[in-house]
CSV table of C-alpha atoms and ligand atoms in Angstrom, one decimal:
chain,number,residue,atom,x,y,z
A,1,VAL,CA,-22.1,-5.5,3.0
A,2,MET,CA,-21.6,-2.0,4.1
A,3,TYR,CA,-24.5,0.6,4.7
A,4,TYR,CA,-24.4,4.3,4.4
A,5,THR,CA,-26.9,7.0,5.3
A,6,ARG,CA,-27.0,10.2,3.2
A,7,LYS,CA,-25.1,11.9,6.1
A,8,ASP,CA,-22.6,9.0,6.0
A,9,GLN,CA,-21.9,9.6,2.4
A,10,GLU,CA,-21.5,13.3,3.0
A,11,LEU,CA,-19.0,12.8,5.9
A,12,TRP,CA,-17.0,10.2,4.0
A,13,THR,CA,-16.8,12.6,1.0
A,14,ASN,CA,-15.6,15.3,3.3
A,15,VAL,CA,-12.9,13.2,5.0
A,16,MET,CA,-11.8,11.8,1.5
A,17,ALA,CA,-11.5,15.3,0.3
A,18,ARG,CA,-9.3,16.3,3.3
A,19,ALA,CA,-7.2,13.2,2.9
A,20,LEU,CA,-6.7,13.9,-0.8
A,21,TYR,CA,-5.8,17.6,0.0
A,22,GLY,CA,-3.4,16.3,2.5
A,23,THR,CA,-1.5,14.4,-0.1
A,24,GLY,CA,-1.3,17.5,-2.3
A,25,VAL,CA,-4.3,17.2,-4.7
A,26,ARG,CA,-5.6,20.5,-5.6
A,27,LYS,CA,-8.6,22.1,-7.6
A,28,GLY,CA,-7.8,21.8,-11.2
A,29,ASP,CA,-6.0,18.5,-10.9
A,30,ILE,CA,-6.8,15.6,-13.3
A,31,MET,CA,-7.3,12.6,-11.3
A,32,MET,CA,-7.1,9.1,-12.9
A,33,ASN,CA,-9.1,6.9,-10.6
A,34,ILE,CA,-7.9,3.3,-11.1
A,35,TYR,CA,-9.7,1.8,-8.2
A,36,GLY,CA,-12.5,-0.5,-9.0
A,37,TYR,CA,-16.1,0.9,-8.9
A,38,TYR,CA,-17.6,-2.7,-9.0
A,39,LEU,CA,-18.9,-3.8,-5.6
A,40,PHE,CA,-16.0,-1.8,-3.9
A,41,THR,CA,-16.1,1.2,-2.0
A,42,GLY,CA,-12.7,2.4,-2.9
A,43,GLY,CA,-13.5,3.7,-6.3
A,44,LEU,CA,-16.5,5.8,-5.2
A,45,GLY,CA,-14.6,7.3,-2.2
A,46,PHE,CA,-11.9,8.5,-4.3
A,47,HIS,CA,-14.3,9.6,-6.9
A,48,TYR,CA,-16.5,11.8,-4.7
A,49,GLY,CA,-13.5,13.1,-2.7
A,50,GLY,CA,-11.6,14.0,-5.7
A,51,ALA,CA,-14.6,15.9,-7.0
A,52,ARG,CA,-15.2,17.8,-3.8
A,53,VAL,CA,-11.4,19.1,-3.8
A,54,GLY,CA,-12.3,20.4,-7.2
A,55,ALA,CA,-10.3,17.9,-9.3
A,56,THR,CA,-11.6,16.4,-12.6
A,57,VAL,CA,-11.9,12.8,-11.9
A,58,ILE,CA,-11.6,10.1,-14.7
A,59,PRO,CA,-13.5,6.9,-13.7
A,60,TRP,CA,-11.1,4.5,-15.3
A,61,GLY,CA,-11.6,1.4,-12.9
A,62,ILE,CA,-9.2,-1.6,-13.3
A,63,GLY,CA,-7.5,-2.9,-16.2
A,64,ARG,CA,-6.4,-2.2,-19.8
A,65,THR,CA,-3.1,-1.1,-18.5
A,66,GLU,CA,-1.6,0.0,-21.9
A,67,ALA,CA,-4.6,2.1,-22.9
A,68,LEU,CA,-4.5,3.5,-19.4
A,69,ILE,CA,-0.9,4.8,-19.8
A,70,GLU,CA,-2.0,6.3,-23.1
A,71,ALA,CA,-5.0,7.9,-21.4
A,72,LEU,CA,-2.6,9.2,-18.7
A,73,ARG,CA,-0.6,11.0,-21.4
A,74,ASP,CA,-3.5,12.1,-23.5
A,75,TYR,CA,-5.5,13.6,-20.7
A,76,LYS,CA,-2.4,15.0,-18.9
A,77,ALA,CA,-3.4,13.5,-15.8
A,78,THR,CA,-1.8,14.8,-12.7
A,79,VAL,CA,-3.0,12.3,-10.0
A,80,ILE,CA,-3.2,8.6,-10.1
A,81,THR,CA,-4.7,6.4,-7.3
A,82,GLY,CA,-4.4,2.6,-7.3
A,83,THR,CA,-2.6,-0.1,-5.2
A,84,PRO,CA,1.1,0.2,-4.8
A,85,SER,CA,1.5,-3.1,-6.8
A,86,TYR,CA,-0.4,-1.7,-9.6
A,87,ASP,CA,1.4,1.6,-9.7
A,88,TYR,CA,4.6,-0.4,-9.6
A,89,TYR,CA,3.4,-2.5,-12.7
A,90,ILE,CA,2.3,0.8,-14.4
A,91,GLY,CA,5.8,1.9,-13.9
A,92,GLU,CA,7.5,-1.0,-15.3
A,93,LEU,CA,5.1,-0.9,-18.4
A,94,ILE,CA,5.8,2.8,-19.0
A,95,LYS,CA,9.5,1.9,-19.2
A,96,LYS,CA,8.8,-1.0,-21.5
A,97,MET,CA,6.5,1.2,-23.8
A,98,GLY,CA,9.4,3.6,-24.1
A,99,ILE,CA,7.6,6.5,-22.5
A,100,ASP,CA,9.5,9.2,-20.8
A,101,PRO,CA,7.4,9.9,-17.7
A,102,GLU,CA,9.1,13.2,-16.9
A,103,LYS,CA,8.7,14.6,-20.3
A,104,GLU,CA,5.6,12.9,-21.8
A,105,LEU,CA,3.5,12.4,-18.6
A,106,SER,CA,2.3,15.0,-16.2
A,107,LEU,CA,1.8,12.9,-13.0
A,108,ARG,CA,2.6,14.7,-9.8
A,109,ILE,CA,0.8,12.7,-7.1
A,110,SER,CA,0.1,9.0,-6.6
A,111,VAL,CA,-2.2,7.9,-3.8
A,112,PRO,CA,-1.5,4.2,-3.3
A,113,GLY,CA,-3.5,2.3,-0.7
A,114,ALA,CA,-5.1,-0.9,0.3
A,115,GLU,CA,-1.8,-2.7,0.7
A,116,THR,CA,1.4,-2.8,2.5
A,117,TRP,CA,4.5,-1.4,0.8
A,118,THR,CA,8.1,-0.5,1.4
A,119,GLU,CA,10.1,2.8,1.2
A,120,GLU,CA,12.0,1.2,-1.6
A,121,MET,CA,8.7,0.5,-3.6
A,122,ARG,CA,7.8,4.3,-2.9
A,123,ARG,CA,11.1,5.3,-4.3
A,124,ARG,CA,10.8,3.3,-7.4
A,125,ILE,CA,7.0,4.4,-8.0
A,126,GLU,CA,8.1,8.1,-7.6
A,127,GLU,CA,10.9,7.6,-10.1
A,128,TRP,CA,9.1,5.4,-12.7
A,129,LEU,CA,6.1,7.6,-12.7
A,130,GLY,CA,8.0,10.9,-12.8
A,131,LEU,CA,6.4,12.3,-9.7
A,132,LYS,CA,9.2,13.9,-8.1
A,133,ALA,CA,10.2,15.6,-11.3
A,134,HIS,CA,6.7,17.3,-11.3
A,135,GLY,CA,7.1,18.4,-7.8
A,136,GLY,CA,5.1,15.7,-6.0
A,137,GLY,CA,5.4,12.3,-4.8
A,138,ALA,CA,3.7,8.9,-3.8
A,139,ARG,CA,1.5,9.3,-0.6
A,140,MET,CA,0.0,6.4,1.1
A,141,MET,CA,-3.6,6.3,2.1
A,142,TYR,CA,-5.3,3.9,4.4
A,143,GLY,CA,-8.8,2.9,5.0
A,144,LEU,CA,-11.2,-0.2,5.3
A,145,THR,CA,-14.7,-0.8,4.0
A,146,GLU,CA,-15.9,-1.3,7.6
A,147,MET,CA,-14.7,2.3,8.4
A,148,TYR,CA,-16.5,3.9,5.4
A,149,GLY,CA,-13.6,2.9,2.9
A,150,PRO,CA,-10.4,4.7,2.1
A,151,GLY,CA,-9.5,8.0,3.7
A,152,MET,CA,-9.0,7.1,7.4
A,153,ALA,CA,-5.5,8.0,7.3
A,154,THR,CA,-3.2,9.7,4.8
A,155,GLU,CA,0.4,10.9,4.3
A,156,CYS,CA,1.2,14.7,3.8
A,157,GLU,CA,3.8,16.0,1.6
A,158,TYR,CA,6.5,15.1,4.1
A,159,GLU,CA,5.8,11.3,3.5
A,160,CYS,CA,6.6,10.3,6.9
A,161,GLY,CA,3.5,8.3,8.1
A,162,MET,CA,-0.3,8.6,7.6
A,163,HIS,CA,-2.1,11.1,9.8
A,164,VAL,CA,-5.2,9.6,11.4
A,165,TRP,CA,-8.2,11.8,11.1
A,166,MET,CA,-9.0,11.7,14.9
A,167,ASP,CA,-12.3,13.7,14.8
A,168,TYR,CA,-13.8,10.8,12.6
A,169,TYR,CA,-11.9,7.8,13.9
A,170,TYR,CA,-10.6,6.7,17.4
A,171,PRO,CA,-7.4,4.4,16.9
A,172,GLU,CA,-6.1,2.1,19.4
A,173,ILE,CA,-3.2,-0.4,19.3
A,174,VAL,CA,-3.5,-3.6,21.2
A,175,ASP,CA,-1.7,-6.8,21.8
A,176,PRO,CA,-3.1,-9.2,19.0
A,177,ASP,CA,-3.0,-12.2,21.3
A,178,THR,CA,-4.3,-10.7,24.6
A,179,GLY,CA,-6.3,-7.6,23.4
A,180,GLU,CA,-4.4,-5.6,26.0
A,181,PRO,CA,-3.9,-1.8,25.0
A,182,LEU,CA,-0.3,-0.9,24.1
A,183,GLY,CA,1.5,2.5,24.6
A,184,PRO,CA,2.5,5.0,22.0
A,185,ASP,CA,5.1,3.8,19.5
A,186,GLU,CA,4.4,0.2,20.4
A,187,GLN,CA,3.6,-2.2,17.6
A,188,GLY,CA,0.5,-4.2,17.6
A,189,GLU,CA,-3.0,-4.7,16.1
A,190,LEU,CA,-4.9,-1.6,15.1
A,191,VAL,CA,-8.5,-1.3,16.6
A,192,LEU,CA,-10.7,1.4,15.2
A,193,THR,CA,-13.9,3.1,16.3
A,194,ASN,CA,-15.8,5.1,13.9
A,195,LEU,CA,-17.0,8.2,15.8
A,196,VAL,CA,-19.5,9.6,13.3
A,197,ALA,CA,-21.0,6.8,11.4
A,198,GLU,CA,-24.9,6.5,11.5
A,199,ALA,CA,-25.8,3.3,9.5
A,200,MET,CA,-23.0,1.1,10.8
A,201,PRO,CA,-21.3,2.8,13.8
A,202,LEU,CA,-18.7,0.0,14.6
A,203,ILE,CA,-16.9,0.2,18.0
A,204,ARG,CA,-13.5,-1.1,18.7
A,205,TYR,CA,-13.3,-3.0,15.4
A,206,ARG,CA,-10.3,-5.3,15.2
A,207,THR,CA,-8.5,-4.7,11.8
A,208,ARG,CA,-6.0,-7.5,12.0
A,209,ASP,CA,-3.5,-5.0,10.6
A,210,ILE,CA,-0.2,-4.6,12.5
A,211,THR,CA,1.1,-1.0,13.0
A,212,ARG,CA,1.9,1.6,15.6
A,213,LEU,CA,1.0,5.3,16.3
A,214,ILE,CA,3.5,8.1,16.3
A,215,TYR,CA,2.8,11.2,18.3
A,216,ASP,CA,5.9,13.3,17.4
A,217,PRO,CA,4.6,16.4,15.6
A,218,CYS,CA,4.9,16.4,11.9
A,219,GLU,CA,6.5,19.2,10.1
A,220,CYS,CA,3.3,19.9,8.2
A,221,GLY,CA,1.8,21.2,11.5
A,222,ARG,CA,-1.1,18.8,11.7
A,223,LYS,CA,-0.5,18.4,15.5
A,224,ALA,CA,-3.9,17.0,16.3
A,225,PHE,CA,-3.6,14.1,14.0
A,226,PRO,CA,-0.9,11.4,15.0
A,227,ARG,CA,0.5,9.1,12.3
A,228,MET,CA,0.8,5.5,11.6
A,229,PRO,CA,3.8,4.3,9.5
A,230,GLY,CA,1.5,2.1,7.3
A,231,VAL,CA,0.5,-1.4,7.8
A,232,LEU,CA,3.6,-3.3,8.9
A,233,GLY,CA,1.8,-6.7,8.3
A,234,ARG,CA,-1.4,-8.7,8.7
A,235,VAL,CA,-2.1,-10.7,11.8
A,236,ASP,CA,-3.4,-13.4,9.6
A,237,ASP,CA,-0.4,-13.4,7.1
A,238,ALA,CA,2.1,-14.2,9.9
A,239,PHE,CA,3.4,-17.7,10.0
A,240,SER,CA,5.5,-19.8,12.2
A,241,TYR,CA,8.6,-21.3,10.7
A,242,LYS,CA,11.3,-23.0,12.6
A,243,GLY,CA,9.9,-21.6,15.8
A,244,THR,CA,9.8,-17.9,14.6
A,245,LYS,CA,6.9,-15.8,13.8
A,246,ILE,CA,7.4,-14.3,10.4
A,247,TYR,CA,5.7,-11.4,8.8
A,248,PRO,CA,6.2,-11.6,5.1
A,249,SER,CA,6.2,-7.8,4.8
A,250,ALA,CA,9.5,-7.8,6.7
A,251,ILE,CA,11.1,-10.1,4.1
A,252,ALA,CA,9.6,-7.9,1.4
A,253,GLU,CA,11.2,-4.8,2.8
A,254,ARG,CA,14.6,-6.4,2.6
A,255,LEU,CA,14.1,-7.8,-1.1
A,256,MET,CA,13.2,-4.4,-2.4
A,257,LYS,CA,16.4,-2.9,-1.2
A,258,PHE,CA,18.1,-4.7,-4.1
A,259,ASP,CA,17.8,-2.9,-7.4
A,260,GLU,CA,18.2,-6.2,-9.3
A,261,VAL,CA,15.0,-7.6,-7.7
A,262,GLN,CA,12.0,-6.7,-9.9
A,263,GLU,CA,9.2,-8.9,-8.4
A,264,PHE,CA,9.0,-11.6,-5.8
A,265,GLN,CA,6.9,-14.4,-4.3
A,266,ILE,CA,7.1,-15.9,-0.9
A,267,VAL,CA,5.9,-19.6,-0.7
A,268,PHE,CA,5.3,-21.3,2.7
A,269,ASP,CA,4.8,-24.9,2.0
A,270,LYS,CA,3.1,-26.8,4.8
A,271,THR,CA,2.4,-29.9,2.8
A,272,VAL,CA,6.0,-31.3,3.2
A,273,MET,CA,8.0,-32.1,6.2
A,274,PRO,CA,9.8,-30.2,7.4
A,275,TYR,CA,8.0,-27.1,6.2
A,276,ARG,CA,9.5,-25.3,3.3
A,277,LEU,CA,10.1,-21.6,3.0
A,278,LEU,CA,10.9,-20.6,-0.5
A,279,VAL,CA,11.4,-17.0,-1.8
A,280,ARG,CA,11.4,-16.6,-5.6
A,281,VAL,CA,12.9,-13.3,-7.0
A,282,GLU,CA,12.8,-12.0,-10.5
A,283,VAL,CA,16.3,-11.0,-11.4
A,284,PRO,CA,17.6,-10.4,-15.0
A,285,ALA,CA,19.9,-13.2,-16.0
A,286,GLU,CA,23.0,-11.2,-16.5
A,287,LYS,CA,22.6,-9.8,-12.9
A,288,ARG,CA,22.6,-13.1,-11.3
A,289,SER,CA,25.5,-14.3,-9.1
A,290,PRO,CA,26.2,-16.5,-6.0
A,291,GLN,CA,27.3,-13.3,-4.3
A,292,LEU,CA,23.9,-11.7,-5.0
A,293,LYS,CA,22.1,-14.6,-3.6
A,294,GLU,CA,24.2,-14.6,-0.5
A,295,ALA,CA,23.7,-10.9,0.0
A,296,ILE,CA,19.8,-11.3,-0.4
A,297,LEU,CA,19.9,-14.2,2.1
A,298,ASN,CA,21.9,-12.2,4.7
A,299,GLU,CA,19.3,-9.4,4.5
A,300,ILE,CA,16.4,-11.8,5.0
A,301,ASP,CA,18.3,-13.4,7.9
A,302,LYS,CA,18.8,-10.0,9.5
A,303,ALA,CA,15.0,-9.2,9.2
A,304,VAL,CA,13.4,-12.6,10.3
A,305,PHE,CA,16.3,-14.8,11.7
A,306,VAL,CA,15.8,-17.5,9.1
A,307,ARG,CA,17.5,-18.4,5.8
A,308,PRO,CA,14.8,-19.6,3.3
A,309,GLU,CA,15.5,-21.2,0.0
A,310,LEU,CA,16.0,-18.6,-2.6
A,311,GLU,CA,15.5,-19.0,-6.3
A,312,PHE,CA,16.2,-16.8,-9.2
A,313,VAL,CA,13.4,-16.7,-11.8
A,314,ASP,CA,13.0,-14.8,-15.2
A,315,VAL,CA,11.8,-11.3,-15.3
A,316,GLY,CA,8.0,-11.2,-16.0
A,317,SER,CA,7.5,-14.9,-14.9
A,318,LEU,CA,5.8,-14.0,-11.5
A,319,PRO,CA,2.2,-12.5,-11.5
A,320,ARG,CA,1.6,-8.8,-11.8
A,321,TRP,CA,-1.3,-7.2,-9.9
A,322,GLU,CA,-3.9,-4.7,-10.8
A,323,GLY,CA,-5.6,-4.7,-7.2
A,324,LYS,CA,-4.2,-6.1,-4.0
A,325,ALA,CA,-1.0,-8.2,-4.5
A,326,LYS,CA,-0.9,-11.8,-3.4
A,327,ARG,CA,2.9,-12.3,-3.2
A,328,VAL,CA,2.6,-14.7,-0.3
A,329,VAL,CA,1.5,-18.2,-1.3
A,330,LYS,CA,0.6,-20.6,1.6
A,331,LEU,CA,0.3,-24.4,0.8
A,332,GLU,CA,-1.5,-26.3,3.5
B,401,LIG,ZN1,2.3,15.8,8.2
């Protein structure tokens, strides 16, 4: 449970408005909000923040994806929210429905959040939703319920990491095992203090998210606000396999480099001895080959120093996600 005073709501709306403005949302935009409103802070945060910028917010929530795509077209929506996985799925469906996103849709900005993604996923979302063609892009937002909700950090138009709003939040990076503070650019667990909250002023809250802080100035000029490159993994997601600590996000990043790969699933099975690491990738039948398999395994090996089992599966056979994706399956 999360509590807010009236002042908390006001401050959160302001920081959300600043975050959305940073991504490129402007007065007059039409924002399709596809975060849930049901017992979830995300939907409300985007709604109030978008309205404060001066956008018209459509409270869609989650689901009915084909109808959503028709609504995007009919309402000429220019901004879309959602998790990267859902934006990705919407992009796939737009293609399947035979809609030309550059001509028939008006989307300029997507603000994915709540989940890790890769640069390759960004590129595909930007292309499949027609964002670049309309002069915008996909710009990541970060936040967590314990810190008001979304809006704690956002990317600007340069798309090179999320500016942390230092007047609201104080970020630290620590060693996840010892809790010792780490230096600039060092990768570790993000620890956050909300500097303004009244109802629930959490101090040095351990997020379990792995990232780092970048202090080089960004071209946009927001010098007071260092950036974090996104969540590089969850402390809890990591597992040990053949003596190596593996972050599934590192595997995901390599998989998405292959245009042939549509979706994937990483299965870590501890019910058998020795433990089994299986990666399932959706690849169209005509594109499958031993060479592709070998190339994918080599990429994974470079990232995490192990070679899992790799299985090609049919396109559309793995789950799709409207909220946070669960692409890692642990059997224990
Ligand atoms: Zn910037």
